[in-house]
């Protein structure tokens, strides 16, 4: 049997980690497996199971590079697994008896789950959910309000996106519509159903297509639960409190009454068991009221609402009917975001929202509990919160011309321009879980559901194995803990610094409460040691928005260490920056927004923020369909360059020919390389054109007079033709930024990948020898080498050189030339500036017990992380 190549990200809380189903990605060495290959999974006990497969990326020769797989409860628990080729053929797989299927608009599974899907032009996400023959939900929909005007869902399309013997994914797309017919908030909803699991995962994505004067005032998913026939005292409510705690309630409570029910009645009700009240067992008081009359004096609770309006506090209240006062039930810190409604005899439905308190303001509403049909609403944006305010945070401050805006940039680092501070076109995705029950869940079962919602079990490829397959080539390697060797003191010091940086940011997220509907996943840009606070309100020093590759640092650190806490924070950042910091519709579609006080407020809309480079690691590790959608969406982002000139304020230029746009080689072409390479790898729609555009781009940069040193160029977005910029654009310019948004990392991977394709070898080799290696030699090489390679001295001063970051370029040359001398020089460059050898890494405790690193900036932290991990991967033995 092959080596163990799959592990739990972190051990699940119980041995039934597969009971709800999970999906994961697997990497493969070039030439090992080909399209159509079937796979199996084997645990430590030697038992082998077939596993389904989606092909998500290919090597240039057509062999498999990445696949995605799904498994559920039929696979037994093991600490680690081996995924490998199965002797089974696709024909054998197709002959396997179907355990789950989509027939006549219904999905049925072996676990007893039956889901009746909605049809196009309906208002429902599904019509009915049945479990073990019991109907637990009679439909679900999306509800919203914009400026307090109600909107309801209109489903335009329903498609089975993926169907295997392990998992079915149904994708629904539509919009929300007002009574007057106004359409907003276009959405995609995915229902993910696993074999041998009764849990359904719902992924809801929407585009915020609203102007500031149209504030979102609520957004939620609404579920109906049948209660007809169940006595009020046999109707139960369960709500997740904090950390797995459970609040248990009944619509008509028996426990606590002065007289009446027996002790066993009271015990059974609190346990959620069916209660049968008998007149002859009813304990009467002085009035002698019979049982039915007495029950009429006990309030029945028709509605509950749990609101999480901050990351630190929730409140729960209930009422008997509309028009009566709410009664406080409980309060607490951070709710798990789960609820259950049902009856003791027939069971009911559990719902839960991931990142419930992190994405505040959120809310759970349970209503109609005294009626034939109960209702559950998971509010992604609480109707109790203030309207979602996306107005600009200032009035423009008189910056109505480019000169004034550039002056303002020098003062606050904000690039303002009237009309550019808009959230119209950004997006957000949330995940929910549904869990049907045939009986009232016990506290342990409800806590287990909360654990699933809060932290679903996840499998990931082993880092050592993954590195051996050659994916994400050249920029990372597993650390010494994974590879099992004794590091040098120098390497230990760098590893300690990497851990210090990550652990500090993990603590800052919590310390400064970087949470919220839009904010969750991002971090701040720069710290102000004088006022002992991050510069959250100072222009370009506030939210980070991927500046200088923060996402890339975190994902490289996860690959390097395999740490579960690193994965979780990296995942949250990817989900944020892929949605909130990028425009998915409207005038800026395809662009991301530069760092600022609001995620959308800076007028610098650029491809450097929307680069696929920052999303692709997560996509390949997980096979996440939503991130796959966003990657596909960005495959044509070059068209955005024709709609907005990103250089309009700072670059002198002549008239640009039709069909051409001015492009920055580092900040625009790097993202285009990443986007086109990923489409090529995935063999997605238009991949051959993307491959050809990529090759044309390389050819064009290669023949520019100064290659990368030109800095700016003209790019034809349809043909890929590259031309030098005519005067008055400078003949050449060197910017430290060119290499700081993942350009070296994607170029290294692209050269390795495209160099394996016979049609591309010559182009790739010429780009490498004539353009890439000269730039790598020159940047940190000094005036003599710069004159030799380019004929001019690079004009970035020492303060702007970022030599530590550019040490990775010297490492490229050291490997290429097999030069120990250059390799040793790399580490000197690495320690020369930034967080260099003389840096004081001390973290202080403030008077109120909080942590403070007066030296911290996210720019420097991200660049240290990327550079350290990349250099360790290439030349760690020279430390």
PDB file of C-alpha atoms in Angstrom, residues 28-123:
ATOM      1  CA  UNK A  28      -0.908  13.962  -7.699  1.00  0.00           C
ATOM      2  CA  UNK A  29       2.545  13.814  -9.232  1.00  0.00           C
ATOM      3  CA  UNK A  30       2.790  14.480 -12.960  1.00  0.00           C
ATOM      4  CA  UNK A  31       2.084  11.449 -15.112  1.00  0.00           C
ATOM      5  CA  UNK A  32       0.854   9.237 -12.269  1.00  0.00           C
ATOM      6  CA  UNK A  33      -2.873   9.152 -13.007  1.00  0.00           C
ATOM      7  CA  UNK A  34      -4.980  10.190 -15.948  1.00  0.00           C
ATOM      8  CA  UNK A  35      -8.508  11.393 -16.560  1.00  0.00           C
ATOM      9  CA  UNK A  36     -11.117   8.793 -15.756  1.00  0.00           C
ATOM     10  CA  UNK A  37      -9.080   7.197 -12.974  1.00  0.00           C
ATOM     11  CA  UNK A  38     -11.092   5.732 -10.086  1.00  0.00           C
ATOM     12  CA  UNK A  39      -9.811   6.046  -6.537  1.00  0.00           C
ATOM     13  CA  UNK A  40     -10.127   4.289  -3.189  1.00  0.00           C
ATOM     14  CA  UNK A  41      -9.413   5.242   0.396  1.00  0.00           C
ATOM     15  CA  UNK A  42      -7.815   2.926   2.954  1.00  0.00           C
ATOM     16  CA  UNK A  43      -7.626   3.441   6.715  1.00  0.00           C
ATOM     17  CA  UNK A  44      -5.131   2.244   9.294  1.00  0.00           C
ATOM     18  CA  UNK A  45      -7.075  -0.995   9.677  1.00  0.00           C
ATOM     19  CA  UNK A  46      -6.461  -1.905   6.038  1.00  0.00           C
ATOM     20  CA  UNK A  47     -10.101  -1.638   4.989  1.00  0.00           C
ATOM     21  CA  UNK A  48     -10.526  -0.115   1.545  1.00  0.00           C
ATOM     22  CA  UNK A  49     -13.528   1.828   0.278  1.00  0.00           C
ATOM     23  CA  UNK A  50     -14.308   3.344  -3.115  1.00  0.00           C
ATOM     24  CA  UNK A  51     -14.215   7.132  -3.136  1.00  0.00           C
ATOM     25  CA  UNK A  52     -15.769   9.434  -5.703  1.00  0.00           C
ATOM     26  CA  UNK A  53     -13.708  11.900  -7.677  1.00  0.00           C
ATOM     27  CA  UNK A  54     -13.918  15.280  -9.397  1.00  0.00           C
ATOM     28  CA  UNK A  55     -10.993  16.257 -11.567  1.00  0.00           C
ATOM     29  CA  UNK A  56     -10.045  19.820 -10.614  1.00  0.00           C
ATOM     30  CA  UNK A  57      -6.634  20.361 -12.261  1.00  0.00           C
ATOM     31  CA  UNK A  58      -4.337  18.699 -14.795  1.00  0.00           C
ATOM     32  CA  UNK A  59      -0.657  18.732 -15.629  1.00  0.00           C
ATOM     33  CA  UNK A  60       0.259  19.925 -19.136  1.00  0.00           C
ATOM     34  CA  UNK A  61       0.466  16.308 -20.367  1.00  0.00           C
ATOM     35  CA  UNK A  62      -3.166  15.802 -19.347  1.00  0.00           C
ATOM     36  CA  UNK A  63      -2.405  13.706 -16.268  1.00  0.00           C
ATOM     37  CA  UNK A  64      -4.225  14.534 -13.055  1.00  0.00           C
ATOM     38  CA  UNK A  65      -2.747  17.253 -10.842  1.00  0.00           C
ATOM     39  CA  UNK A  66      -5.608  17.764  -8.389  1.00  0.00           C
ATOM     40  CA  UNK A  67      -8.790  15.865  -7.650  1.00  0.00           C
ATOM     41  CA  UNK A  68     -11.577  16.492  -5.151  1.00  0.00           C
ATOM     42  CA  UNK A  69     -13.345  13.715  -3.256  1.00  0.00           C
ATOM     43  CA  UNK A  70     -16.316  13.286  -0.947  1.00  0.00           C
ATOM     44  CA  UNK A  71     -16.941  10.618   1.665  1.00  0.00           C
ATOM     45  CA  UNK A  72     -19.544  10.046   4.350  1.00  0.00           C
ATOM     46  CA  UNK A  73     -20.443   7.627   7.122  1.00  0.00           C
ATOM     47  CA  UNK A  74     -19.736   4.389   5.269  1.00  0.00           C
ATOM     48  CA  UNK A  75     -15.981   4.907   5.787  1.00  0.00           C
ATOM     49  CA  UNK A  76     -14.743   3.941   9.232  1.00  0.00           C
ATOM     50  CA  UNK A  77     -12.705   6.315  11.351  1.00  0.00           C
ATOM     51  CA  UNK A  78      -8.927   6.227  11.111  1.00  0.00           C
ATOM     52  CA  UNK A  79      -6.194   8.603  12.253  1.00  0.00           C
ATOM     53  CA  UNK A  80      -4.864   8.777   8.690  1.00  0.00           C
ATOM     54  CA  UNK A  81      -5.686   7.411   5.266  1.00  0.00           C
ATOM     55  CA  UNK A  82      -4.249   6.475   1.929  1.00  0.00           C
ATOM     56  CA  UNK A  83      -5.982   7.653  -1.221  1.00  0.00           C
ATOM     57  CA  UNK A  84      -4.746   5.878  -4.328  1.00  0.00           C
ATOM     58  CA  UNK A  85      -5.811   4.419  -7.645  1.00  0.00           C
ATOM     59  CA  UNK A  86      -8.542   1.822  -7.509  1.00  0.00           C
ATOM     60  CA  UNK A  87      -8.580  -1.188  -9.830  1.00  0.00           C
ATOM     61  CA  UNK A  88     -12.177  -0.269 -10.498  1.00  0.00           C
ATOM     62  CA  UNK A  89     -12.954   1.338 -13.850  1.00  0.00           C
ATOM     63  CA  UNK A  90     -15.432   4.097 -14.561  1.00  0.00           C
ATOM     64  CA  UNK A  91     -17.634   1.481 -16.149  1.00  0.00           C
ATOM     65  CA  UNK A  92     -17.546  -0.552 -12.914  1.00  0.00           C
ATOM     66  CA  UNK A  93     -18.339   2.593 -10.931  1.00  0.00           C
ATOM     67  CA  UNK A  94     -21.333   3.339 -13.130  1.00  0.00           C
ATOM     68  CA  UNK A  95     -22.634  -0.215 -12.601  1.00  0.00           C
ATOM     69  CA  UNK A  96     -22.546   0.131  -8.814  1.00  0.00           C
ATOM     70  CA  UNK A  97     -26.084   0.100  -7.364  1.00  0.00           C
ATOM     71  CA  UNK A  98     -27.218   3.644  -6.725  1.00  0.00           C
ATOM     72  CA  UNK A  99     -27.364   4.486  -3.037  1.00  0.00           C
ATOM     73  CA  UNK A 100     -28.548   8.027  -3.709  1.00  0.00           C
ATOM     74  CA  UNK A 101     -30.188   9.477  -6.758  1.00  0.00           C
ATOM     75  CA  UNK A 102     -32.129  12.381  -8.243  1.00  0.00           C
ATOM     76  CA  UNK A 103     -35.401  11.037  -9.611  1.00  0.00           C
ATOM     77  CA  UNK A 104     -38.443  13.104 -10.540  1.00  0.00           C
ATOM     78  CA  UNK A 105     -36.998  16.182  -8.818  1.00  0.00           C
ATOM     79  CA  UNK A 106     -36.364  14.245  -5.597  1.00  0.00           C
ATOM     80  CA  UNK A 107     -33.093  13.284  -3.962  1.00  0.00           C
ATOM     81  CA  UNK A 108     -33.164  10.101  -1.922  1.00  0.00           C
ATOM     82  CA  UNK A 109     -30.341   8.633   0.131  1.00  0.00           C
ATOM     83  CA  UNK A 110     -29.651   5.348   1.861  1.00  0.00           C
ATOM     84  CA  UNK A 111     -29.812   7.143   5.224  1.00  0.00           C
ATOM     85  CA  UNK A 112     -33.559   7.699   4.806  1.00  0.00           C
ATOM     86  CA  UNK A 113     -33.347  11.303   3.634  1.00  0.00           C
ATOM     87  CA  UNK A 114     -35.655  12.498   0.867  1.00  0.00           C
ATOM     88  CA  UNK A 115     -35.485  16.061  -0.434  1.00  0.00           C
ATOM     89  CA  UNK A 116     -38.045  17.376  -2.887  1.00  0.00           C
ATOM     90  CA  UNK A 117     -36.359  20.117  -4.908  1.00  0.00           C
ATOM     91  CA  UNK A 118     -37.925  23.335  -6.065  1.00  0.00           C
ATOM     92  CA  UNK A 119     -38.418  24.122  -9.731  1.00  0.00           C
ATOM     93  CA  UNK A 120     -37.422  27.217 -11.684  1.00  0.00           C
ATOM     94  CA  UNK A 121     -39.671  30.246 -11.174  1.00  0.00           C
ATOM     95  CA  UNK A 122     -40.615  29.085  -7.698  1.00  0.00           C
ATOM     96  CA  UNK A 123     -40.086  30.927  -4.431  1.00  0.00           C
TER      97      UNK A 123
END
